Tab-separated table of C-alpha atoms in Angstrom:
chain	number	residue	atom	x	y	z
A	1	MET	CA	-38.149	-6.547	-15.177
A	2	GLU	CA	-37.419	-9.597	-13.863
A	3	GLU	CA	-34.692	-11.095	-11.671
A	4	GLU	CA	-31.646	-13.710	-13.067
A	5	GLY	CA	-28.844	-14.979	-11.140
A	6	GLY	CA	-28.873	-12.293	-8.517
A	7	GLY	CA	-28.782	-9.461	-11.348
A	8	LEU	CA	-31.536	-7.352	-13.234
A	9	CYS	CA	-32.370	-7.926	-16.728
A	10	PHE	CA	-34.944	-6.520	-19.553
A	11	PRO	CA	-37.362	-9.663	-20.160
A	12	GLN	CA	-37.477	-8.720	-23.716
A	13	THR	CA	-33.876	-8.337	-24.417
A	14	LYS	CA	-32.363	-10.305	-21.847
A	15	LYS	CA	-29.477	-7.324	-21.466
A	16	ARG	CA	-28.068	-6.697	-18.146
A	17	ILE	CA	-27.879	-3.191	-16.866
A	18	PRO	CA	-24.271	-2.986	-15.691
A	19	LEU	CA	-25.234	-0.626	-12.848
A	20	CYS	CA	-26.712	-3.546	-11.265
A	21	ILE	CA	-23.230	-5.651	-11.030
A	22	PHE	CA	-22.662	-3.697	-7.723
A	23	PHE	CA	-26.071	-5.434	-6.069
A	24	LYS	CA	-25.830	-8.776	-7.768
A	25	ASN	CA	-25.403	-11.288	-4.578
A	26	ALA	CA	-25.545	-8.528	-1.866
A	27	SER	CA	-28.258	-10.394	0.064
A	28	PHE	CA	-28.045	-11.506	3.562
A	29	GLY	CA	-30.618	-14.694	3.156
A	30	ALA	CA	-29.934	-18.285	2.083
A	31	ASN	CA	-28.299	-17.841	-0.815
A	32	ARG	CA	-25.782	-14.914	0.351
A	33	GLN	CA	-22.426	-14.697	-1.390
A	34	VAL	CA	-20.908	-11.441	-0.258
A	35	PHE	CA	-19.959	-12.919	3.196
A	36	LYS	CA	-19.654	-16.563	2.276
A	37	MET	CA	-16.307	-17.962	2.975
A	38	ASP	CA	-16.117	-20.956	0.360
A	39	GLU	CA	-12.860	-22.160	-0.858
A	40	LEU	CA	-12.159	-18.986	-3.284
A	41	GLY	CA	-13.066	-16.629	-0.360
A	42	PHE	CA	-10.608	-18.552	1.875
A	43	GLU	CA	-7.987	-18.380	-0.433
A	44	ILE	CA	-8.381	-14.465	-1.151
A	45	ALA	CA	-8.787	-14.023	2.813
A	46	GLN	CA	-5.202	-15.826	3.255
A	47	ILE	CA	-3.561	-13.578	0.800
A	48	ALA	CA	-5.551	-10.181	1.803
A	49	PHE	CA	-5.552	-10.160	5.639
A	50	PRO	CA	-1.848	-10.801	5.904
A	51	ALA	CA	-1.647	-7.764	3.256
A	52	ALA	CA	-4.001	-5.603	5.044
A	53	LEU	CA	-2.311	-5.935	8.461
A	54	ALA	CA	1.149	-4.936	6.517
A	55	LEU	CA	-0.631	-2.162	4.900
A	56	THR	CA	-2.116	-0.705	7.783
A	57	ALA	CA	1.167	-1.442	10.045
A	58	ASP	CA	3.162	1.982	8.772
A	59	PRO	CA	0.295	3.849	9.259
A	60	ILE	CA	-0.548	2.748	12.737
A	61	ALA	CA	3.521	3.455	13.725
A	62	SER	CA	3.005	6.664	12.342
A	63	LEU	CA	0.168	7.560	14.397
A	64	VAL	CA	2.149	6.250	17.547
A	65	ASP	CA	4.909	8.490	16.296
A	66	THR	CA	2.331	11.459	16.268
A	67	ALA	CA	1.323	11.190	19.477
A	68	PHE	CA	4.883	10.992	20.961
A	69	ILE	CA	5.892	14.034	18.726
A	70	GLY	CA	2.558	15.977	20.020
A	71	GLN	CA	3.401	15.477	23.598
A	72	ILE	CA	6.710	18.086	22.773
A	73	GLY	CA	4.465	20.741	21.475
A	74	PRO	CA	2.274	21.956	18.433
A	75	VAL	CA	4.845	23.433	16.778
A	76	GLU	CA	6.938	20.371	16.649
A	77	LEU	CA	3.565	18.301	15.587
A	78	ALA	CA	3.166	20.757	12.781
A	79	ALA	CA	6.935	20.580	11.387
A	80	VAL	CA	6.722	16.935	11.536
A	81	GLY	CA	3.480	16.785	9.427
A	82	VAL	CA	4.895	19.069	7.138
A	83	SER	CA	8.179	16.974	6.663
A	84	ILE	CA	6.481	13.455	6.439
A	85	ALA	CA	4.032	15.088	3.892
A	86	LEU	CA	6.859	16.089	1.669
A	87	PHE	CA	8.621	12.738	2.360
A	88	ASN	CA	5.803	10.752	0.990
A	89	GLN	CA	5.023	12.860	-1.923
A	90	VAL	CA	8.341	12.132	-3.278
A	91	SER	CA	8.408	8.633	-2.102
A	92	ARG	CA	5.171	7.377	-3.435
A	93	ILE	CA	6.163	8.744	-6.913
A	94	ALA	CA	8.466	5.706	-7.019
A	95	ILE	CA	7.083	3.596	-4.366
A	96	PHE	CA	3.570	2.781	-6.097
A	97	PRO	CA	4.717	2.159	-9.889
A	98	LEU	CA	8.086	0.097	-8.449
A	99	VAL	CA	5.814	-2.298	-6.331
A	100	SER	CA	2.747	-2.806	-8.626
A	101	VAL	CA	5.249	-3.560	-11.459
A	102	THR	CA	7.286	-5.772	-9.518
A	103	THR	CA	4.577	-8.051	-8.116
A	104	SER	CA	2.856	-8.241	-11.462
A	105	PHE	CA	6.266	-9.213	-13.396
A	106	VAL	CA	7.271	-11.745	-10.566
A	107	ALA	CA	3.768	-13.266	-10.508
A	108	GLU	CA	4.314	-13.940	-14.587
A	109	GLU	CA	7.869	-15.512	-14.490
A	110	ASP	CA	7.159	-17.249	-11.186
A	111	ALA	CA	4.085	-18.987	-13.445
A	112	VAL	CA	5.959	-19.374	-16.456
A	113	ALA	CA	9.154	-21.174	-14.702
A	114	GLU	CA	6.890	-23.368	-12.607
A	115	GLU	CA	4.810	-24.202	-15.647
A	116	SER	CA	7.791	-24.803	-17.795
A	117	SER	CA	9.445	-27.216	-15.159
A	118	LYS	CA	6.101	-29.314	-14.591
A	119	PRO	CA	6.425	-31.190	-18.349
A	120	GLN	CA	9.909	-32.135	-17.561
A	121	GLU	CA	8.944	-33.573	-14.224
A	122	ILE	CA	6.195	-35.802	-15.071
A	123	GLU	CA	8.131	-36.975	-18.559
A	124	SER	CA	11.285	-37.957	-16.014
A	125	LEU	CA	9.092	-39.779	-13.393
A	126	GLU	CA	7.101	-41.526	-16.056
A	127	SER	CA	9.662	-42.653	-17.927
A	128	GLY	CA	11.964	-44.311	-15.048
A	129	SER	CA	14.989	-43.337	-17.054
A	130	ASN	CA	18.395	-43.446	-15.425
A	131	ASP	CA	19.438	-39.829	-16.507
A	132	ASN	CA	17.390	-37.810	-14.112
A	133	GLY	CA	19.396	-38.414	-11.022
A	134	GLU	CA	16.964	-36.188	-8.931
A	135	ALA	CA	13.979	-38.121	-9.863
A	136	LYS	CA	15.580	-41.470	-8.438
A	137	LYS	CA	16.590	-39.493	-5.556
A	138	LEU	CA	13.082	-38.617	-4.416
A	139	ILE	CA	11.369	-41.962	-5.375
A	140	THR	CA	14.173	-43.709	-3.435
A	141	GLN	CA	13.624	-41.341	-0.337
A	142	SER	CA	9.762	-42.176	-0.577
A	143	VAL	CA	10.558	-45.811	-0.352
A	144	LEU	CA	12.879	-45.434	2.501
A	145	GLU	CA	10.789	-43.460	4.398
A	146	GLU	CA	7.827	-46.152	4.010
A	147	SER	CA	10.131	-49.036	5.023
A	148	GLY	CA	11.609	-46.958	7.838
A	149	LEU	CA	14.857	-47.638	6.584
A	150	LYS	CA	15.817	-43.798	6.090
A	151	SER	CA	18.177	-43.551	8.954
A	152	ARG	CA	20.445	-46.525	7.838
A	153	THR	CA	21.705	-44.875	4.464
A	154	ASN	CA	23.642	-41.987	3.516
A	155	SER	CA	22.792	-42.385	-0.169
A	156	LEU	CA	20.599	-39.328	-0.292
A	157	SER	CA	22.113	-35.857	-0.026
A	158	ILE	CA	20.077	-33.299	2.146
A	159	GLU	CA	21.273	-30.710	0.256
A	160	SER	CA	20.116	-31.996	-3.158
A	161	LEU	CA	16.659	-32.492	-1.842
A	162	LYS	CA	16.366	-28.706	-0.738
A	163	PRO	CA	14.423	-26.465	-3.567
A	164	GLN	CA	16.631	-24.619	-5.697
A	165	ARG	CA	16.620	-20.786	-5.480
A	166	ARG	CA	14.178	-19.309	-8.111
A	167	HIS	CA	15.828	-17.270	-11.124
A	168	ILE	CA	13.557	-14.279	-11.383
A	169	PRO	CA	14.946	-11.598	-13.049
A	170	SER	CA	12.420	-8.796	-12.068
A	171	ALA	CA	13.390	-9.497	-8.311
A	172	SER	CA	16.976	-8.243	-9.219
A	173	SER	CA	15.486	-5.414	-11.584
A	174	ALA	CA	13.402	-4.221	-8.574
A	175	LEU	CA	16.307	-4.354	-5.850
A	176	VAL	CA	18.645	-2.369	-8.232
A	177	ILE	CA	16.156	0.470	-9.591
A	178	GLY	CA	14.657	0.772	-5.735
A	179	ALA	CA	18.286	1.148	-4.671
A	180	ILE	CA	18.913	3.728	-7.312
A	181	LEU	CA	15.637	5.293	-6.663
A	182	GLY	CA	16.048	5.637	-2.857
A	183	LEU	CA	19.704	7.133	-2.868
A	184	LEU	CA	18.402	9.772	-5.576
A	185	GLN	CA	15.682	10.646	-3.016
A	186	ALA	CA	17.970	10.922	-0.398
A	187	VAL	CA	20.037	13.222	-1.920
A	188	PHE	CA	17.532	15.261	-3.400
A	189	LEU	CA	15.350	15.719	-0.091
A	190	ILE	CA	18.556	16.595	2.132
A	191	SER	CA	20.112	18.788	-0.410
A	192	LEU	CA	16.914	20.666	-1.377
A	193	ALA	CA	15.395	20.347	2.340
A	194	LYS	CA	14.910	24.135	3.117
A	195	PRO	CA	13.303	25.612	-0.659
A	196	LEU	CA	11.107	22.274	-0.527
A	197	LEU	CA	9.891	23.144	2.784
A	198	ASN	CA	9.188	26.853	1.950
A	199	TYR	CA	7.482	25.710	-1.055
A	200	MET	CA	5.343	23.893	1.302
A	201	GLY	CA	4.135	26.899	3.250
A	202	VAL	CA	6.947	27.033	5.801
A	203	LYS	CA	8.348	30.255	5.511
A	204	PRO	CA	11.742	31.523	6.459
A	205	ASP	CA	10.502	33.017	9.633
A	206	SER	CA	8.226	30.322	10.711
A	207	PRO	CA	9.017	28.315	14.091
A	208	MET	CA	8.377	25.191	12.208
A	209	LEU	CA	11.139	25.569	9.938
A	210	PRO	CA	14.064	24.273	11.893
A	211	PRO	CA	12.503	21.204	13.328
A	212	ALA	CA	11.199	20.601	9.959
A	213	ILE	CA	14.212	20.822	8.392
A	214	LYS	CA	16.139	18.632	11.030
A	215	TYR	CA	13.438	15.825	10.966
A	216	LEU	CA	13.323	16.010	7.275
A	217	MET	CA	16.896	15.414	6.479
A	218	LEU	CA	17.126	12.841	8.984
A	219	ARG	CA	13.895	10.737	7.798
A	220	SER	CA	15.718	10.923	4.325
A	221	LEU	CA	18.805	8.937	5.129
A	222	GLY	CA	16.124	5.982	5.355
A	223	ALA	CA	15.056	6.508	1.624
A	224	PRO	CA	16.865	3.683	0.165
A	225	ALA	CA	15.788	1.138	3.213
A	226	VAL	CA	12.097	2.345	2.335
A	227	LEU	CA	12.270	1.726	-1.177
A	228	LEU	CA	14.413	-1.448	-1.147
A	229	SER	CA	11.892	-2.990	1.420
A	230	LEU	CA	8.730	-2.066	-0.606
A	231	ALA	CA	10.373	-3.502	-3.860
A	232	MET	CA	10.748	-6.687	-2.079
A	233	GLN	CA	7.375	-6.642	-0.525
A	234	GLY	CA	6.541	-6.448	-4.103
A	235	VAL	CA	8.540	-9.459	-4.939
A	236	PHE	CA	6.803	-11.337	-2.132
A	237	ARG	CA	3.539	-10.364	-3.141
A	238	GLY	CA	4.128	-11.889	-6.627
A	239	PHE	CA	4.906	-15.343	-5.345
A	240	LYS	CA	1.424	-14.907	-3.173
A	241	ASP	CA	3.338	-14.498	0.339
A	242	THR	CA	1.971	-11.847	2.217
A	243	LYS	CA	2.987	-13.102	5.568
A	244	THR	CA	6.699	-12.461	5.392
A	245	PRO	CA	6.216	-8.687	4.696
A	246	LEU	CA	3.828	-8.583	7.437
A	247	TYR	CA	6.351	-10.078	9.892
A	248	ALA	CA	9.089	-7.949	8.920
A	249	THR	CA	6.841	-4.791	9.058
A	250	VAL	CA	5.407	-5.630	12.411
A	251	ALA	CA	8.950	-6.268	13.517
A	252	GLY	CA	10.476	-2.967	12.437
A	253	ASP	CA	7.439	-0.957	13.283
A	254	ALA	CA	7.210	-2.544	16.668
A	255	THR	CA	11.125	-1.264	17.154
A	256	ASN	CA	10.042	2.166	15.899
A	257	ILE	CA	7.572	2.519	18.551
A	258	ILE	CA	9.900	0.994	21.079
A	259	LEU	CA	12.742	3.277	20.190
A	260	ASP	CA	10.571	6.745	20.125
A	261	PRO	CA	10.355	7.409	23.791
A	262	ILE	CA	13.952	6.306	24.306
A	263	PHE	CA	15.641	8.492	21.586
A	264	MET	CA	13.093	11.570	21.999
A	265	PHE	CA	12.768	11.730	25.894
A	266	VAL	CA	15.191	9.575	27.583
A	267	PHE	CA	18.097	10.900	25.184
A	268	ARG	CA	16.318	14.300	24.854
A	269	LEU	CA	16.660	14.265	21.000
A	270	GLY	CA	13.093	15.691	20.173
A	271	VAL	CA	11.705	15.301	17.123
A	272	SER	CA	15.254	14.047	15.735
A	273	GLY	CA	14.916	11.042	17.852
A	274	ALA	CA	11.802	10.423	16.211
A	275	ALA	CA	13.411	10.512	13.033
A	276	ILE	CA	16.554	8.349	13.933
A	277	ALA	CA	13.799	5.575	15.283
A	278	HIS	CA	11.896	5.754	11.949
A	279	VAL	CA	15.359	5.335	10.156
A	280	ILE	CA	16.273	2.147	12.129
A	281	SER	CA	12.884	0.624	11.962
A	282	GLN	CA	13.250	0.790	8.209
A	283	TYR	CA	16.538	-0.754	7.731
A	284	LEU	CA	15.413	-3.520	10.198
A	285	ILE	CA	12.398	-3.987	7.720
A	286	SER	CA	14.730	-4.350	4.522
A	287	ALA	CA	17.287	-6.412	6.496
A	288	ILE	CA	14.511	-8.904	7.374
A	289	LEU	CA	13.128	-9.017	3.599
A	290	PHE	CA	16.571	-9.530	2.008
A	291	TRP	CA	17.667	-12.303	4.550
A	292	ARG	CA	14.524	-14.037	3.543
A	293	LEU	CA	14.600	-13.150	-0.196
A	294	ILE	CA	17.972	-14.517	-0.757
A	295	GLN	CA	16.990	-17.803	0.403
A	296	LEU	CA	14.498	-18.068	-2.340
A	297	VAL	CA	15.791	-16.233	-5.235
A	298	ASP	CA	19.096	-16.126	-7.057
A	299	LEU	CA	19.528	-12.350	-7.173
A	300	LEU	CA	22.742	-12.558	-9.193
A	301	PRO	CA	21.259	-12.283	-13.159
A	302	PRO	CA	23.807	-13.771	-15.303
A	303	SER	CA	23.360	-10.539	-17.556
A	304	VAL	CA	22.551	-6.975	-17.462
A	305	LYS	CA	19.690	-7.719	-19.915
A	306	ASP	CA	17.849	-9.450	-17.714
A	307	LEU	CA	17.387	-6.526	-15.213
A	308	GLN	CA	14.637	-5.237	-17.912
A	309	PHE	CA	14.924	-1.555	-17.129
A	310	GLY	CA	13.238	-0.772	-20.068
A	311	ARG	CA	10.328	-2.831	-19.197
A	312	PHE	CA	9.905	-1.346	-15.817
A	313	LEU	CA	10.238	1.937	-17.177
A	314	LYS	CA	7.674	1.474	-19.686
A	315	ASN	CA	5.033	-0.432	-17.902
A	316	GLY	CA	5.104	1.754	-14.799
A	317	PHE	CA	4.775	5.275	-16.767
A	318	LEU	CA	1.022	4.976	-16.683
A	319	LEU	CA	1.178	4.039	-12.846
A	320	LEU	CA	3.574	6.896	-12.209
A	321	MET	CA	1.134	9.543	-13.885
A	322	ARG	CA	-1.870	8.401	-11.619
A	323	VAL	CA	0.324	8.103	-8.562
A	324	VAL	CA	1.330	11.688	-8.931
A	325	ALA	CA	-2.160	12.933	-9.094
A	326	VAL	CA	-3.131	10.917	-5.897
A	327	THR	CA	-0.587	11.676	-3.551
A	328	PHE	CA	-0.347	15.520	-4.961
A	329	CYS	CA	-3.620	16.483	-3.746
A	330	VAL	CA	-3.144	15.177	0.014
A	331	THR	CA	0.499	16.923	0.023
A	332	LEU	CA	-0.817	20.398	-1.171
A	333	ALA	CA	-3.869	19.863	1.265
A	334	ALA	CA	-0.910	19.672	3.992
A	335	SER	CA	0.817	22.762	2.031
A	336	MET	CA	-2.367	24.739	2.370
A	337	ALA	CA	-2.777	23.759	6.376
A	338	ALA	CA	1.049	24.662	6.781
A	339	ARG	CA	0.131	28.144	5.187
A	340	LEU	CA	-2.533	28.757	8.096
A	341	GLY	CA	0.178	28.198	10.363
A	342	PRO	CA	1.683	25.908	13.194
A	343	THR	CA	-1.897	24.944	15.528
A	344	PRO	CA	-3.911	24.294	12.005
A	345	MET	CA	-1.246	22.241	10.888
A	346	ALA	CA	-1.101	20.215	14.046
A	347	ALA	CA	-4.600	19.273	14.043
A	348	PHE	CA	-4.532	18.650	10.230
A	349	GLN	CA	-1.910	16.121	11.043
A	350	VAL	CA	-3.692	14.319	13.510
A	351	CYS	CA	-6.735	14.196	11.290
A	352	LEU	CA	-4.691	13.335	8.238
A	353	GLN	CA	-2.748	10.225	9.818
A	354	VAL	CA	-5.976	8.874	11.373
A	355	TRP	CA	-7.878	9.127	8.096
A	356	LEU	CA	-5.147	7.460	6.311
A	357	ALA	CA	-4.800	4.629	8.873
A	358	THR	CA	-8.397	3.987	8.802
A	359	SER	CA	-8.879	4.272	4.989
A	360	LEU	CA	-5.911	1.741	4.504
A	361	LEU	CA	-7.668	-0.538	6.889
A	362	ALA	CA	-10.861	-0.610	4.534
A	363	ASP	CA	-8.471	-0.964	1.399
A	364	GLY	CA	-6.708	-4.188	2.454
A	365	LEU	CA	-9.915	-5.894	3.864
A	366	ALA	CA	-12.263	-4.718	1.206
A	367	VAL	CA	-12.478	-7.759	-1.204
A	368	ALA	CA	-15.922	-6.705	-2.670
A	369	GLY	CA	-17.662	-3.851	-3.241
A	370	GLN	CA	-20.739	-4.482	-0.869
A	371	LEU	CA	-18.046	-5.609	1.788
A	372	GLY	CA	-15.909	-2.528	1.198
A	373	PHE	CA	-18.933	-0.101	2.060
A	374	VAL	CA	-19.958	-1.839	5.054
A	375	LEU	CA	-16.529	-1.883	6.440
A	376	GLY	CA	-16.330	1.979	5.777
A	377	VAL	CA	-19.340	2.721	7.574
A	378	ILE	CA	-18.153	0.534	10.720
A	379	LEU	CA	-14.892	2.776	10.782
A	380	SER	CA	-17.105	5.978	10.301
A	381	VAL	CA	-19.308	4.985	13.438
A	382	MET	CA	-16.145	4.326	15.628
A	383	LEU	CA	-14.368	7.571	14.462
A	384	GLY	CA	-17.223	9.552	14.913
A	385	PHE	CA	-17.838	8.690	18.662
A	386	GLY	CA	-13.823	7.607	19.467
A	387	LEU	CA	-11.938	10.166	17.832
A	388	LYS	CA	-12.534	13.106	19.871
A	389	PHE	CA	-11.833	11.247	23.133
A	390	ALA	CA	-8.709	9.845	21.477
A	391	ALA	CA	-7.491	13.303	20.194
A	392	LYS	CA	-6.191	13.695	23.584
A	393	LEU	CA	-3.686	11.043	23.096
A	394	PHE	CA	-1.874	13.286	20.379
A	395	THR	CA	-1.796	16.686	22.152
A	396	LYS	CA	-2.908	18.755	25.234
A	397	ASP	CA	-2.864	22.084	23.279
A	398	ILE	CA	-6.801	23.245	23.317
A	399	SER	CA	-6.793	25.290	20.339
A	400	VAL	CA	-5.251	22.134	18.676
A	401	LEU	CA	-7.945	19.751	19.951
A	402	HIS	CA	-10.638	22.393	19.003
A	403	LEU	CA	-9.545	22.572	15.375
A	404	ILE	CA	-9.312	18.435	15.252
A	405	SER	CA	-13.228	18.368	16.565
A	406	ILE	CA	-13.827	20.244	13.827
A	407	GLY	CA	-12.088	17.833	11.358
A	408	ILE	CA	-13.666	15.048	12.957
A	409	PRO	CA	-16.833	14.983	11.151
A	410	PHE	CA	-15.108	14.986	7.831
A	411	VAL	CA	-12.719	12.171	8.858
A	412	ALA	CA	-15.590	10.054	10.033
A	413	PHE	CA	-18.062	10.621	6.971
A	414	THR	CA	-15.526	9.948	4.226
A	415	GLN	CA	-14.629	6.532	5.513
A	416	PRO	CA	-17.505	4.699	3.551
A	417	ILE	CA	-16.618	7.343	0.445
A	418	ASN	CA	-12.806	6.249	1.098
A	419	ALA	CA	-13.610	2.213	1.039
A	420	LEU	CA	-15.217	2.381	-1.882
A	421	ALA	CA	-12.826	4.511	-3.721
A	422	PHE	CA	-9.932	2.054	-3.051
A	423	VAL	CA	-12.156	-1.019	-4.127
A	424	PHE	CA	-12.959	0.453	-7.597
A	425	ASP	CA	-9.280	1.453	-7.951
A	426	GLY	CA	-8.385	-2.555	-6.981
A	427	VAL	CA	-11.273	-3.863	-9.569
A	428	ASN	CA	-10.291	-1.547	-12.316
A	429	PHE	CA	-6.474	-2.678	-11.698
A	430	GLY	CA	-7.460	-6.258	-11.750
A	431	ALA	CA	-8.779	-5.646	-14.826
A	432	SER	CA	-5.671	-4.149	-16.487
A	433	ASP	CA	-7.727	-0.900	-17.249
A	434	PHE	CA	-4.522	1.349	-16.472
A	435	ALA	CA	-5.114	3.883	-19.139
A	436	TYR	CA	-8.477	4.777	-17.785
A	437	SER	CA	-7.363	4.598	-14.286
A	438	ALA	CA	-4.557	7.025	-14.813
A	439	PHE	CA	-6.449	9.682	-16.844
A	440	SER	CA	-9.563	9.755	-14.975
A	441	MET	CA	-7.305	10.338	-11.695
A	442	VAL	CA	-5.345	13.296	-13.273
A	443	MET	CA	-8.843	14.806	-14.319
A	444	VAL	CA	-10.183	14.467	-10.638
A	445	ALA	CA	-7.016	15.828	-9.397
A	446	ALA	CA	-7.010	18.819	-11.579
A	447	VAL	CA	-10.706	19.685	-10.132
A	448	SER	CA	-9.433	18.785	-6.405
A	449	ILE	CA	-6.934	21.278	-6.742
A	450	LEU	CA	-8.920	23.918	-7.776
A	451	CYS	CA	-11.378	22.861	-4.808
A	452	LEU	CA	-8.269	22.685	-2.388
A	453	LEU	CA	-7.013	26.577	-3.683
A	454	LEU	CA	-10.373	28.156	-3.648
A	455	LEU	CA	-11.790	26.469	-0.456
A	456	SER	CA	-8.732	26.830	1.513
A	457	SER	CA	-8.322	30.525	0.945
A	458	HIS	CA	-11.925	31.355	1.598
A	459	HIS	CA	-12.803	29.082	4.607
A	460	GLY	CA	-9.302	27.897	5.895
A	461	PHE	CA	-9.093	24.581	7.684
A	462	ILE	CA	-12.790	23.652	7.198
A	463	GLY	CA	-12.151	24.399	3.423
A	464	ILE	CA	-9.276	22.024	3.251
A	465	TRP	CA	-11.395	18.984	4.528
A	466	ILE	CA	-14.325	19.949	2.473
A	467	ALA	CA	-11.943	19.732	-0.635
A	468	LEU	CA	-10.503	16.587	0.682
A	469	THR	CA	-14.083	14.985	0.731
A	470	ILE	CA	-14.756	16.182	-2.797
A	471	TYR	CA	-11.373	14.847	-3.713
A	472	MET	CA	-12.419	11.220	-2.741
A	473	SER	CA	-15.847	11.536	-3.882
A	474	LEU	CA	-14.921	12.049	-7.277
A	475	ARG	CA	-12.350	9.219	-7.177
A	476	ALA	CA	-14.780	6.903	-6.272
A	477	PHE	CA	-17.456	8.331	-8.531
A	478	ALA	CA	-14.678	7.672	-11.334
A	479	GLY	CA	-14.309	3.681	-10.689
A	480	PHE	CA	-17.978	3.482	-9.777
A	481	TRP	CA	-18.903	5.249	-13.362
A	482	ARG	CA	-16.381	2.638	-15.637
A	483	ILE	CA	-17.634	-0.443	-14.102
A	484	GLY	CA	-21.391	0.945	-13.913
A	485	THR	CA	-21.831	1.799	-17.504
A	486	GLY	CA	-20.345	-1.243	-18.552
A	487	THR	CA	-17.352	0.467	-20.799
A	488	GLY	CA	-13.658	-0.681	-21.677
A	489	PRO	CA	-12.786	-4.053	-20.458
A	490	TRP	CA	-16.468	-3.929	-18.865
A	491	SER	CA	-18.121	-3.928	-22.025
A	492	PHE	CA	-19.104	-7.483	-21.300
A	493	LEU	CA	-21.616	-6.445	-18.807
A	494	ARG	CA	-23.669	-5.238	-21.387
A	495	SER	CA	-24.195	-8.983	-22.968
């Protein structure tokens, strides 16, 4: 075998082995590519880094929530953990398809609008026609600025020079759909809180039930804000603007962190105070994003047809099927932990929140497979050594701390696996391989659910984390297999 362009190929056939694409340009020498910050890499970083921070801001805020609630007691910590798992399961069924489809549609419509306006602008500037007053104003303004006469004339209207709001029907569609889904989610969770929690393993005689119902019902009041804010984040990402969602998310989460101890301990509201603080923060995020969005986009479409409900539903089905499979595994794991009692559930909640926060950090920052693995290894080392000491920030209960110490190796060990799973997910999504992503995830979920049921019943808390490790390993392997074998949209790797 010989080397060609950083990849491997057979000298007789000159056909590359698709599997070797993962090792292409991965060297750290003079010709390194993975960590090279060229023009393209810098552009990706400008978009990816704020998106990664926004993505991890909410899990970090949830970690702080968990730390505050843990000071009340293990029962309350366990109850809130079950409620959050249930709330997230229902939310993410709508969130991921809505945000992903919105981003895609907005980017498409914005690009079409921009391209269609270019020929008209060029033609009007080249012809010098008197029919285009806007072009004349722009030229006149340039001349006046150069000659220093700008301040002496009132012939140009400042308002006419401001950028016009964009007409993006998908933005209006996303907001309407988000508001409807948010209201339906709130009604669903509030009206069925008790039976849903019973289904999650919180039995009627469990001490977790009263605080769990209280937290879930109050938290559900923020569902419309959650769906609306994430729909608007999808719009901004379609504009390649990841900074605005970052600023809004940081402002909201900072408010949540500030209000938590005030409502929980000063006003003595306990878990209700934590839920109220979270709801306020979500409505603040939505308000900030909406205020900025109405400055950029005309949110009043001329007709109902422009709302494109059918297009959203058609394109979101595969994503919906996939996200149900993804979230159900984690929700089932929380349910299995809840059935073990308040102490295992409290420990599981701490480990899970750390697991999610660090995994999402790797997800947001990993722009290449090799880089994703390196980030995962770094996070693995940090958690392996640091989480044992950090666990005391979440609870003082000795039994809970003991179970957390059992979960730490799994939380740390799975970080490189999680990072690679997210990288492969993103790469396959970028290739529009939605069908494979959906059906492979359903197969992975089916196997993982069987593992969860069997291992949790025989090995309890440890069994749950073994099953989650299997789940993420299968998820990474599914993405790896598609690219590594050169099938589907990756068939060009064989040539």
